[in-house]
mmCIF file of N, CA and C in Angstrom:
data_model
loop_
_atom_site.group_PDB
_atom_site.id
_atom_site.type_symbol
_atom_site.label_atom_id
_atom_site.label_comp_id
_atom_site.label_asym_id
_atom_site.label_seq_id
_atom_site.Cartn_x
_atom_site.Cartn_y
_atom_site.Cartn_z
ATOM 1 N N MET A 1 -19.206 19.838 -124.619
ATOM 2 C CA MET A 1 -17.916 19.637 -123.990
ATOM 3 C C MET A 1 -16.959 20.783 -124.305
ATOM 4 N N LYS A 2 -16.922 21.178 -125.608
ATOM 5 C CA LYS A 2 -16.037 22.277 -126.008
ATOM 6 C C LYS A 2 -16.431 23.572 -125.310
ATOM 7 N N LEU A 3 -17.728 23.771 -125.110
ATOM 8 C CA LEU A 3 -18.204 24.971 -124.438
ATOM 9 C C LEU A 3 -17.731 25.007 -122.986
ATOM 10 N N LYS A 4 -17.762 23.857 -122.310
ATOM 11 C CA LYS A 4 -17.302 23.789 -120.921
ATOM 12 C C LYS A 4 -15.814 24.091 -120.820
ATOM 13 N N ILE A 5 -15.037 23.558 -121.756
ATOM 14 C CA ILE A 5 -13.587 23.801 -121.747
ATOM 15 C C ILE A 5 -13.304 25.275 -122.027
ATOM 16 N N ALA A 6 -14.003 25.835 -123.004
ATOM 17 C CA ALA A 6 -13.820 27.251 -123.336
ATOM 18 C C ALA A 6 -14.208 28.135 -122.159
ATOM 19 N N THR A 7 -15.284 27.799 -121.479
ATOM 20 C CA THR A 7 -15.723 28.558 -120.304
ATOM 21 C C THR A 7 -14.689 28.468 -119.186
ATOM 22 N N ALA A 8 -14.157 27.285 -118.964
ATOM 23 C CA ALA A 8 -13.130 27.104 -117.928
ATOM 24 C C ALA A 8 -11.878 27.906 -118.252
ATOM 25 N N ILE A 9 -11.443 27.884 -119.510
ATOM 26 C CA ILE A 9 -10.257 28.640 -119.913
ATOM 27 C C ILE A 9 -10.502 30.135 -119.736
ATOM 28 N N ALA A 10 -11.674 30.602 -120.125
ATOM 29 C CA ALA A 10 -12.006 32.021 -119.969
ATOM 30 C C ALA A 10 -12.005 32.411 -118.493
ATOM 31 N N ALA A 11 -12.554 31.570 -117.634
ATOM 32 C CA ALA A 11 -12.590 31.867 -116.198
ATOM 33 C C ALA A 11 -11.191 31.959 -115.613
ATOM 34 N N VAL A 12 -10.318 31.038 -115.990
ATOM 35 C CA VAL A 12 -8.943 31.053 -115.499
ATOM 36 C C VAL A 12 -8.206 32.294 -115.999
ATOM 37 N N THR A 13 -8.416 32.640 -117.262
ATOM 38 C CA THR A 13 -7.766 33.819 -117.836
ATOM 39 C C THR A 13 -8.228 35.085 -117.140
ATOM 40 N N LEU A 14 -9.527 35.223 -116.921
ATOM 41 C CA LEU A 14 -10.046 36.401 -116.238
ATOM 42 C C LEU A 14 -9.551 36.470 -114.800
ATOM 43 N N ALA A 15 -9.512 35.362 -114.120
ATOM 44 C CA ALA A 15 -9.020 35.342 -112.737
ATOM 45 C C ALA A 15 -7.560 35.742 -112.691
ATOM 46 N N GLY A 16 -6.785 35.263 -113.634
ATOM 47 C CA GLY A 16 -5.360 35.613 -113.682
ATOM 48 C C GLY A 16 -5.144 37.085 -113.935
ATOM 49 N N SER A 17 -5.940 37.693 -114.819
ATOM 50 C CA SER A 17 -5.769 39.116 -115.093
ATOM 51 C C SER A 17 -6.244 39.950 -113.912
ATOM 52 N N ALA A 18 -7.238 39.479 -113.166
ATOM 53 C CA ALA A 18 -7.688 40.201 -111.975
ATOM 54 C C ALA A 18 -6.596 40.203 -110.919
ATOM 55 N N VAL A 19 -5.907 39.074 -110.754
ATOM 56 C CA VAL A 19 -4.805 39.005 -109.791
ATOM 57 C C VAL A 19 -3.684 39.925 -110.217
ATOM 58 N N ALA A 20 -3.385 39.958 -111.512
ATOM 59 C CA ALA A 20 -2.320 40.826 -112.009
ATOM 60 C C ALA A 20 -2.654 42.292 -111.764
ATOM 61 N N GLN A 21 -3.927 42.671 -111.931
ATOM 62 C CA GLN A 21 -4.330 44.046 -111.697
ATOM 63 C C GLN A 21 -4.224 44.402 -110.216
ATOM 64 N N GLU A 22 -4.550 43.485 -109.342
ATOM 65 C CA GLU A 22 -4.501 43.733 -107.910
ATOM 66 C C GLU A 22 -3.066 43.831 -107.392
ATOM 67 N N ALA A 23 -2.117 43.235 -108.088
ATOM 68 C CA ALA A 23 -0.746 43.169 -107.601
ATOM 69 C C ALA A 23 -0.093 44.537 -107.526
ATOM 70 N N GLY A 24 -0.502 45.479 -108.309
ATOM 71 C CA GLY A 24 0.083 46.805 -108.277
ATOM 72 C C GLY A 24 1.192 46.965 -109.291
ATOM 73 N N ASP A 25 1.343 48.176 -109.755
ATOM 74 C CA ASP A 25 2.311 48.523 -110.784
ATOM 75 C C ASP A 25 3.387 49.414 -110.179
ATOM 76 N N PRO A 26 4.623 48.916 -110.050
ATOM 77 C CA PRO A 26 5.683 49.723 -109.439
ATOM 78 C C PRO A 26 5.935 51.056 -110.154
ATOM 79 N N ALA A 27 5.838 51.077 -111.474
ATOM 80 C CA ALA A 27 6.058 52.328 -112.212
ATOM 81 C C ALA A 27 4.974 53.352 -111.892
ATOM 82 N N ALA A 28 3.733 52.896 -111.844
ATOM 83 C CA ALA A 28 2.634 53.789 -111.467
ATOM 84 C C ALA A 28 2.794 54.237 -110.013
ATOM 85 N N GLY A 29 3.267 53.331 -109.169
ATOM 86 C CA GLY A 29 3.498 53.668 -107.768
ATOM 87 C C GLY A 29 4.593 54.705 -107.593
ATOM 88 N N GLU A 30 5.648 54.594 -108.398
ATOM 89 C CA GLU A 30 6.728 55.583 -108.349
ATOM 90 C C GLU A 30 6.197 56.967 -108.721
ATOM 91 N N ASP A 31 5.394 57.016 -109.766
ATOM 92 C CA ASP A 31 4.799 58.277 -110.205
ATOM 93 C C ASP A 31 3.880 58.846 -109.128
ATOM 94 N N LEU A 32 3.036 58.009 -108.558
ATOM 95 C CA LEU A 32 2.117 58.449 -107.515
ATOM 96 C C LEU A 32 2.873 58.889 -106.265
ATOM 97 N N PHE A 33 3.923 58.163 -105.915
ATOM 98 C CA PHE A 33 4.729 58.552 -104.760
ATOM 99 C C PHE A 33 5.285 59.958 -104.966
ATOM 100 N N GLY A 34 5.783 60.212 -106.162
ATOM 101 C CA GLY A 34 6.331 61.530 -106.476
ATOM 102 C C GLY A 34 5.302 62.636 -106.403
ATOM 103 N N LYS A 35 4.069 62.322 -106.741
ATOM 104 C CA LYS A 35 3.004 63.325 -106.743
ATOM 105 C C LYS A 35 2.333 63.499 -105.392
ATOM 106 N N ARG A 36 2.190 62.409 -104.628
ATOM 107 C CA ARG A 36 1.379 62.457 -103.423
ATOM 108 C C ARG A 36 2.128 62.225 -102.109
ATOM 109 N N CYS A 37 3.161 61.415 -102.131
ATOM 110 C CA CYS A 37 3.767 60.967 -100.874
ATOM 111 C C CYS A 37 5.025 61.754 -100.494
ATOM 112 N N ARG A 38 5.763 62.199 -101.482
ATOM 113 C CA ARG A 38 7.053 62.820 -101.213
ATOM 114 C C ARG A 38 6.958 64.157 -100.495
ATOM 115 N N SER A 39 5.773 64.742 -100.446
ATOM 116 C CA SER A 39 5.648 65.984 -99.695
ATOM 117 C C SER A 39 5.896 65.743 -98.205
ATOM 118 N N CYS A 40 5.649 64.524 -97.750
ATOM 119 C CA CYS A 40 5.870 64.180 -96.332
ATOM 120 C C CYS A 40 6.957 63.137 -96.119
ATOM 121 N N HIS A 41 7.204 62.277 -97.117
ATOM 122 C CA HIS A 41 8.137 61.156 -96.963
ATOM 123 C C HIS A 41 9.289 61.237 -97.953
ATOM 124 N N MET A 42 10.459 60.824 -97.497
ATOM 125 C CA MET A 42 11.598 60.669 -98.383
ATOM 126 C C MET A 42 11.918 59.187 -98.477
ATOM 127 N N ILE A 43 12.769 58.846 -99.449
ATOM 128 C CA ILE A 43 13.278 57.481 -99.536
ATOM 129 C C ILE A 43 14.791 57.600 -99.651
ATOM 130 N N VAL A 44 15.481 57.185 -98.597
ATOM 131 C CA VAL A 44 16.940 57.222 -98.535
ATOM 132 C C VAL A 44 17.401 55.838 -98.124
ATOM 133 N N ASP A 45 18.272 55.219 -98.945
ATOM 134 C CA ASP A 45 18.683 53.844 -98.650
ATOM 135 C C ASP A 45 19.651 53.786 -97.468
ATOM 136 N N ASP A 46 20.015 52.574 -97.083
ATOM 137 C CA ASP A 46 20.870 52.367 -95.909
ATOM 138 C C ASP A 46 22.259 52.981 -96.057
ATOM 139 N N ALA A 47 22.712 53.161 -97.296
ATOM 140 C CA ALA A 47 24.024 53.761 -97.550
ATOM 141 C C ALA A 47 23.958 55.288 -97.563
ATOM 142 N N GLY A 48 22.748 55.838 -97.389
ATOM 143 C CA GLY A 48 22.589 57.285 -97.383
ATOM 144 C C GLY A 48 22.294 57.886 -98.748
ATOM 145 N N GLU A 49 22.120 57.031 -99.759
ATOM 146 C CA GLU A 49 21.797 57.510 -101.108
ATOM 147 C C GLU A 49 20.323 57.920 -101.161
ATOM 148 N N THR A 50 20.057 59.115 -101.646
ATOM 149 C CA THR A 50 18.691 59.582 -101.772
ATOM 150 C C THR A 50 18.072 59.008 -103.037
ATOM 151 N N ILE A 51 16.991 58.284 -102.869
ATOM 152 C CA ILE A 51 16.233 57.735 -103.994
ATOM 153 C C ILE A 51 15.146 58.726 -104.386
ATOM 154 N N VAL A 52 14.447 59.247 -103.382
ATOM 155 C CA VAL A 52 13.447 60.296 -103.584
ATOM 156 C C VAL A 52 13.645 61.337 -102.497
ATOM 157 N N ARG A 53 13.940 62.560 -102.931
ATOM 158 C CA ARG A 53 14.055 63.672 -101.988
ATOM 159 C C ARG A 53 12.636 64.080 -101.611
ATOM 160 N N GLY A 54 12.382 64.130 -100.337
ATOM 161 C CA GLY A 54 11.026 64.459 -99.904
ATOM 162 C C GLY A 54 11.025 65.124 -98.543
ATOM 163 N N GLY A 55 9.829 65.249 -97.995
ATOM 164 C CA GLY A 55 9.649 65.902 -96.711
ATOM 165 C C GLY A 55 10.102 65.039 -95.546
ATOM 166 N N ARG A 56 10.078 65.641 -94.391
ATOM 167 C CA ARG A 56 10.489 64.946 -93.177
ATOM 168 C C ARG A 56 9.343 64.862 -92.155
ATOM 169 N N THR A 57 8.146 65.193 -92.603
ATOM 170 C CA THR A 57 6.983 65.090 -91.721
ATOM 171 C C THR A 57 6.712 63.633 -91.383
ATOM 172 N N GLY A 58 6.896 62.763 -92.372
ATOM 173 C CA GLY A 58 6.717 61.331 -92.184
ATOM 174 C C GLY A 58 8.065 60.640 -92.206
ATOM 175 N N PRO A 59 8.101 59.384 -91.812
ATOM 176 C CA PRO A 59 9.371 58.648 -91.775
ATOM 177 C C PRO A 59 9.895 58.305 -93.175
ATOM 178 N N ASN A 60 11.190 58.027 -93.240
ATOM 179 C CA ASN A 60 11.820 57.508 -94.443
ATOM 180 C C ASN A 60 11.158 56.162 -94.750
ATOM 181 N N LEU A 61 10.763 55.953 -95.999
ATOM 182 C CA LEU A 61 10.045 54.727 -96.338
ATOM 183 C C LEU A 61 10.913 53.668 -97.007
ATOM 184 N N TYR A 62 12.211 53.849 -97.013
ATOM 185 C CA TYR A 62 13.078 52.813 -97.573
ATOM 186 C C TYR A 62 13.052 51.581 -96.668
ATOM 187 N N GLY A 63 12.777 50.427 -97.243
ATOM 188 C CA GLY A 63 12.771 49.173 -96.490
ATOM 189 C C GLY A 63 11.585 49.003 -95.566
ATOM 190 N N ILE A 64 10.563 49.827 -95.735
ATOM 191 C CA ILE A 64 9.410 49.763 -94.834
ATOM 192 C C ILE A 64 8.592 48.485 -95.046
ATOM 193 N N ILE A 65 8.565 47.983 -96.284
ATOM 194 C CA ILE A 65 7.762 46.804 -96.582
ATOM 195 C C ILE A 65 8.376 45.578 -95.894
ATOM 196 N N GLY A 66 7.566 44.920 -95.104
ATOM 197 C CA GLY A 66 8.013 43.751 -94.349
ATOM 198 C C GLY A 66 8.553 44.092 -92.971
ATOM 199 N N SER A 67 8.613 45.381 -92.654
ATOM 200 C CA SER A 67 9.141 45.774 -91.345
ATOM 201 C C SER A 67 7.999 46.017 -90.358
ATOM 202 N N GLU A 68 8.356 46.096 -89.093
ATOM 203 C CA GLU A 68 7.372 46.424 -88.065
ATOM 204 C C GLU A 68 6.939 47.874 -88.230
ATOM 205 N N ALA A 69 5.700 48.141 -87.898
ATOM 206 C CA ALA A 69 5.210 49.523 -87.904
ATOM 207 C C ALA A 69 5.986 50.336 -86.878
ATOM 208 N N GLY A 70 6.227 51.573 -87.177
ATOM 209 C CA GLY A 70 6.881 52.467 -86.229
ATOM 210 C C GLY A 70 8.312 52.103 -85.913
ATOM 211 N N ALA A 71 9.032 51.545 -86.880
ATOM 212 C CA ALA A 71 10.376 51.039 -86.597
ATOM 213 C C ALA A 71 11.509 51.875 -87.180
ATOM 214 N N VAL A 72 11.215 52.992 -87.838
ATOM 215 C CA VAL A 72 12.281 53.818 -88.409
ATOM 216 C C VAL A 72 12.975 54.563 -87.269
ATOM 217 N N GLU A 73 14.282 54.345 -87.178
ATOM 218 C CA GLU A 73 15.058 54.976 -86.103
ATOM 219 C C GLU A 73 15.008 56.492 -86.212
ATOM 220 N N ASP A 74 15.064 57.146 -85.085
ATOM 221 C CA ASP A 74 15.110 58.600 -84.989
ATOM 222 C C ASP A 74 13.871 59.298 -85.527
ATOM 223 N N PHE A 75 12.767 58.592 -85.649
ATOM 224 C CA PHE A 75 11.520 59.243 -86.034
ATOM 225 C C PHE A 75 10.566 59.157 -84.849
ATOM 226 N N ARG A 76 9.952 60.274 -84.522
ATOM 227 C CA ARG A 76 9.017 60.319 -83.393
ATOM 228 C C ARG A 76 7.615 59.969 -83.874
ATOM 229 N N TYR A 77 7.159 58.793 -83.488
ATOM 230 C CA TYR A 77 5.838 58.314 -83.878
ATOM 231 C C TYR A 77 4.796 58.695 -82.838
ATOM 232 N N LYS A 78 3.561 58.721 -83.276
ATOM 233 C CA LYS A 78 2.435 58.912 -82.366
ATOM 234 C C LYS A 78 2.266 57.643 -81.527
ATOM 235 N N LYS A 79 1.642 57.810 -80.387
ATOM 236 C CA LYS A 79 1.447 56.708 -79.441
ATOM 237 C C LYS A 79 0.725 55.512 -80.083
ATOM 238 N N SER A 80 -0.284 55.769 -80.895
ATOM 239 C CA SER A 80 -1.081 54.682 -81.469
ATOM 240 C C SER A 80 -0.265 53.788 -82.397
ATOM 241 N N ILE A 81 0.628 54.353 -83.181
ATOM 242 C CA ILE A 81 1.431 53.518 -84.086
ATOM 243 C C ILE A 81 2.436 52.696 -83.275
ATOM 244 N N GLU A 82 2.921 53.264 -82.181
ATOM 245 C CA GLU A 82 3.808 52.505 -81.295
ATOM 246 C C GLU A 82 3.059 51.341 -80.651
ATOM 247 N N GLU A 83 1.814 51.586 -80.270
ATOM 248 C CA GLU A 83 0.992 50.511 -79.696
ATOM 249 C C GLU A 83 0.730 49.421 -80.742
ATOM 250 N N ALA A 84 0.526 49.833 -81.985
ATOM 251 C CA ALA A 84 0.303 48.854 -83.063
ATOM 252 C C ALA A 84 1.558 48.002 -83.264
ATOM 253 N N ARG A 85 2.722 48.618 -83.178
ATOM 254 C CA ARG A 85 3.983 47.846 -83.299
ATOM 255 C C ARG A 85 4.068 46.840 -82.166
ATOM 256 N N GLU A 86 3.779 47.274 -80.959
ATOM 257 C CA GLU A 86 3.822 46.380 -79.802
ATOM 258 C C GLU A 86 2.836 45.220 -79.950
ATOM 259 N N LYS A 87 1.745 45.473 -80.656
ATOM 260 C CA LYS A 87 0.737 44.435 -80.887
ATOM 261 C C LYS A 87 1.130 43.523 -82.053
ATOM 262 N N GLY A 88 2.202 43.886 -82.786
ATOM 263 C CA GLY A 88 2.703 42.999 -83.838
ATOM 264 C C GLY A 88 2.442 43.441 -85.264
ATOM 265 N N LEU A 89 2.049 44.695 -85.478
ATOM 266 C CA LEU A 89 1.757 45.158 -86.829
ATOM 267 C C LEU A 89 3.018 45.187 -87.685
ATOM 268 N N VAL A 90 2.961 44.499 -88.811
ATOM 269 C CA VAL A 90 4.031 44.467 -89.802
ATOM 270 C C VAL A 90 3.440 44.974 -91.110
ATOM 271 N N TRP A 91 4.218 45.764 -91.845
ATOM 272 C CA TRP A 91 3.729 46.331 -93.102
ATOM 273 C C TRP A 91 3.794 45.309 -94.230
ATOM 274 N N ASP A 92 2.759 44.483 -94.299
ATOM 275 C CA ASP A 92 2.585 43.587 -95.445
ATOM 276 C C ASP A 92 1.630 44.293 -96.408
ATOM 277 N N GLU A 93 1.326 43.644 -97.496
ATOM 278 C CA GLU A 93 0.505 44.298 -98.516
ATOM 279 C C GLU A 93 -0.863 44.734 -97.974
ATOM 280 N N ALA A 94 -1.535 43.848 -97.283
ATOM 281 C CA ALA A 94 -2.881 44.158 -96.788
ATOM 282 C C ALA A 94 -2.866 45.287 -95.761
ATOM 283 N N SER A 95 -1.966 45.220 -94.798
ATOM 284 C CA SER A 95 -1.950 46.252 -93.758
ATOM 285 C C SER A 95 -1.500 47.599 -94.319
ATOM 286 N N PHE A 96 -0.509 47.607 -95.208
ATOM 287 C CA PHE A 96 -0.037 48.856 -95.807
ATOM 288 C C PHE A 96 -1.159 49.535 -96.597
ATOM 289 N N GLU A 97 -1.814 48.763 -97.463
ATOM 290 C CA GLU A 97 -2.856 49.341 -98.299
ATOM 291 C C GLU A 97 -4.028 49.857 -97.460
ATOM 292 N N ALA A 98 -4.438 49.110 -96.455
ATOM 293 C CA ALA A 98 -5.536 49.555 -95.592
ATOM 294 C C ALA A 98 -5.134 50.804 -94.817
ATOM 295 N N TYR A 99 -3.918 50.840 -94.328
ATOM 296 C CA TYR A 99 -3.446 51.983 -93.548
ATOM 297 C C TYR A 99 -3.421 53.261 -94.389
ATOM 298 N N VAL A 100 -2.808 53.221 -95.563
ATOM 299 C CA VAL A 100 -2.673 54.457 -96.344
ATOM 300 C C VAL A 100 -4.013 54.959 -96.871
ATOM 301 N N GLN A 101 -5.006 54.090 -96.971
ATOM 302 C CA GLN A 101 -6.325 54.526 -97.421
ATOM 303 C C GLN A 101 -7.095 55.258 -96.322
ATOM 304 N N ASP A 102 -6.857 54.891 -95.064
ATOM 305 C CA ASP A 102 -7.512 55.548 -93.924
ATOM 306 C C ASP A 102 -6.682 55.274 -92.668
ATOM 307 N N PRO A 103 -5.605 56.040 -92.457
ATOM 308 C CA PRO A 103 -4.677 55.758 -91.356
ATOM 309 C C PRO A 103 -5.323 55.694 -89.969
ATOM 310 N N THR A 104 -6.102 56.687 -89.615
ATOM 311 C CA THR A 104 -6.707 56.682 -88.284
ATOM 312 C C THR A 104 -7.753 55.587 -88.164
ATOM 313 N N GLY A 105 -8.568 55.408 -89.174
ATOM 314 C CA GLY A 105 -9.570 54.346 -89.156
ATOM 315 C C GLY A 105 -8.928 52.971 -89.025
ATOM 316 N N PHE A 106 -7.826 52.763 -89.754
ATOM 317 C CA PHE A 106 -7.112 51.493 -89.671
ATOM 318 C C PHE A 106 -6.620 51.253 -88.245
ATOM 319 N N LEU A 107 -5.980 52.251 -87.635
ATOM 320 C CA LEU A 107 -5.446 52.078 -86.279
ATOM 321 C C LEU A 107 -6.561 51.862 -85.264
ATOM 322 N N ARG A 108 -7.660 52.555 -85.427
ATOM 323 C CA ARG A 108 -8.788 52.364 -84.503
ATOM 324 C C ARG A 108 -9.298 50.930 -84.558
ATOM 325 N N GLU A 109 -9.388 50.407 -85.761
ATOM 326 C CA GLU A 109 -9.849 49.022 -85.903
ATOM 327 C C GLU A 109 -8.786 48.035 -85.417
ATOM 328 N N TYR A 110 -7.535 48.243 -85.820
ATOM 329 C CA TYR A 110 -6.458 47.322 -85.461
ATOM 330 C C TYR A 110 -6.261 47.249 -83.943
ATOM 331 N N LEU A 111 -6.335 48.403 -83.299
ATOM 332 C CA LEU A 111 -6.116 48.458 -81.848
ATOM 333 C C LEU A 111 -7.408 48.286 -81.053
ATOM 334 N N ASP A 112 -8.543 48.269 -81.734
ATOM 335 C CA ASP A 112 -9.844 48.234 -81.080
ATOM 336 C C ASP A 112 -9.933 49.359 -80.051
ATOM 337 N N ASP A 113 -9.606 50.575 -80.542
ATOM 338 C CA ASP A 113 -9.544 51.755 -79.683
ATOM 339 C C ASP A 113 -10.087 52.942 -80.468
ATOM 340 N N SER A 114 -11.265 53.406 -80.095
ATOM 341 C CA SER A 114 -11.894 54.514 -80.818
ATOM 342 C C SER A 114 -11.134 55.832 -80.662
ATOM 343 N N GLY A 115 -10.212 55.877 -79.740
ATOM 344 C CA GLY A 115 -9.422 57.086 -79.534
ATOM 345 C C GLY A 115 -8.071 57.063 -80.235
ATOM 346 N N ALA A 116 -7.765 55.971 -80.917
ATOM 347 C CA ALA A 116 -6.468 55.871 -81.613
ATOM 348 C C ALA A 116 -6.388 56.935 -82.701
ATOM 349 N N ARG A 117 -5.185 57.481 -82.882
ATOM 350 C CA ARG A 117 -4.963 58.523 -83.888
ATOM 351 C C ARG A 117 -3.667 58.233 -84.624
ATOM 352 N N SER A 118 -3.665 58.586 -85.875
ATOM 353 C CA SER A 118 -2.455 58.448 -86.681
ATOM 354 C C SER A 118 -1.850 59.819 -86.909
ATOM 355 N N GLY A 119 -0.545 59.865 -87.026
ATOM 356 C CA GLY A 119 0.120 61.103 -87.394
ATOM 357 C C GLY A 119 -0.061 61.412 -88.873
ATOM 358 N N MET A 120 -0.456 60.402 -89.651
ATOM 359 C CA MET A 120 -0.675 60.576 -91.084
ATOM 360 C C MET A 120 -2.125 60.958 -91.308
ATOM 361 N N THR A 121 -2.352 62.207 -91.707
ATOM 362 C CA THR A 121 -3.717 62.691 -91.912
ATOM 363 C C THR A 121 -4.175 62.524 -93.355
ATOM 364 N N PHE A 122 -3.245 62.360 -94.286
ATOM 365 C CA PHE A 122 -3.560 62.185 -95.698
ATOM 366 C C PHE A 122 -4.117 60.789 -95.937
ATOM 367 N N LYS A 123 -5.120 60.682 -96.803
ATOM 368 C CA LYS A 123 -5.705 59.395 -97.180
ATOM 369 C C LYS A 123 -5.435 59.169 -98.669
ATOM 370 N N LEU A 124 -4.720 58.103 -98.985
ATOM 371 C CA LEU A 124 -4.442 57.737 -100.372
ATOM 372 C C LEU A 124 -5.581 56.852 -100.849
ATOM 373 N N ARG A 125 -6.591 57.473 -101.408
ATOM 374 C CA ARG A 125 -7.826 56.754 -101.771
ATOM 375 C C ARG A 125 -7.636 55.806 -102.951
ATOM 376 N N GLU A 126 -6.735 56.132 -103.869
ATOM 377 C CA GLU A 126 -6.493 55.286 -105.041
ATOM 378 C C GLU A 126 -5.003 55.088 -105.229
ATOM 379 N N GLY A 127 -4.618 53.903 -105.678
ATOM 380 C CA GLY A 127 -3.227 53.645 -106.007
ATOM 381 C C GLY A 127 -2.395 53.045 -104.891
ATOM 382 N N ALA A 128 -3.028 52.621 -103.808
ATOM 383 C CA ALA A 128 -2.279 52.059 -102.684
ATOM 384 C C ALA A 128 -1.484 50.825 -103.102
ATOM 385 N N ALA A 129 -2.075 49.980 -103.939
ATOM 386 C CA ALA A 129 -1.377 48.766 -104.394
ATOM 387 C C ALA A 129 -0.154 49.129 -105.233
ATOM 388 N N ASP A 130 -0.264 50.193 -106.003
ATOM 389 C CA ASP A 130 0.859 50.634 -106.831
ATOM 390 C C ASP A 130 2.001 51.182 -105.969
ATOM 391 N N VAL A 131 1.667 51.986 -104.970
ATOM 392 C CA VAL A 131 2.707 52.521 -104.079
ATOM 393 C C VAL A 131 3.360 51.387 -103.307
ATOM 394 N N TYR A 132 2.566 50.415 -102.861
ATOM 395 C CA TYR A 132 3.121 49.245 -102.185
ATOM 396 C C TYR A 132 4.113 48.531 -103.099
ATOM 397 N N ALA A 133 3.715 48.296 -104.353
ATOM 398 C CA ALA A 133 4.587 47.598 -105.310
ATOM 399 C C ALA A 133 5.875 48.384 -105.540
ATOM 400 N N TYR A 134 5.774 49.694 -105.614
ATOM 401 C CA TYR A 134 6.958 50.530 -105.799
ATOM 402 C C TYR A 134 7.911 50.404 -104.597
ATOM 403 N N LEU A 135 7.369 50.588 -103.404
ATOM 404 C CA LEU A 135 8.215 50.492 -102.208
ATOM 405 C C LEU A 135 8.820 49.103 -102.066
ATOM 406 N N ALA A 136 8.048 48.064 -102.388
ATOM 407 C CA ALA A 136 8.566 46.697 -102.321
ATOM 408 C C ALA A 136 9.691 46.489 -103.338
ATOM 409 N N SER A 137 9.613 47.156 -104.473
ATOM 410 C CA SER A 137 10.632 46.997 -105.511
ATOM 411 C C SER A 137 11.967 47.609 -105.109
ATOM 412 N N LEU A 138 11.958 48.503 -104.138
ATOM 413 C CA LEU A 138 13.193 49.157 -103.711
ATOM 414 C C LEU A 138 14.037 48.290 -102.803
ATOM 415 N N GLY A 139 13.435 47.257 -102.247
ATOM 416 C CA GLY A 139 14.191 46.364 -101.366
ATOM 417 C C GLY A 139 14.350 46.946 -99.981
ATOM 418 N N GLY A 140 15.545 46.818 -99.474
ATOM 419 C CA GLY A 140 15.804 47.229 -98.105
ATOM 420 C C GLY A 140 15.944 46.020 -97.220
ATOM 421 N N ASP A 141 15.918 46.241 -95.951
ATOM 422 C CA ASP A 141 16.037 45.148 -94.976
ATOM 423 C C ASP A 141 14.669 44.579 -94.682
ATOM 424 N N MET A 142 14.214 43.646 -95.519
ATOM 425 C CA MET A 142 12.868 43.089 -95.330
ATOM 426 C C MET A 142 12.924 41.821 -94.548
#
């Protein structure tokens, strides 16, 4: 009986730590954003305060979490991301992480269109959950 209880407690503990690891680390995401994402993206809040000075190749990522894809005003998106928005794509954890790991592949699958292309050519192979957690921690209009 004690062995069964100990096994159950161990299983719950391991499952809980696996969920915690999957949730992403905002501090690690901030560091990764600074190293990998800011060359193309900036983060400027609604009041115009610069959180991260970055490039303008990609859209401002402030408040992107929970928003529709392709919704940053005054940014010219590729046709495929606009089609994804029209189809209902919202940047939740799963869609954001899948997109940043393989942007064109994600859009091709999401749109069921082998010709779909993303303007984002960079693939964030590791740390997507951390960057998501960082961007989510910044708030915005979610």
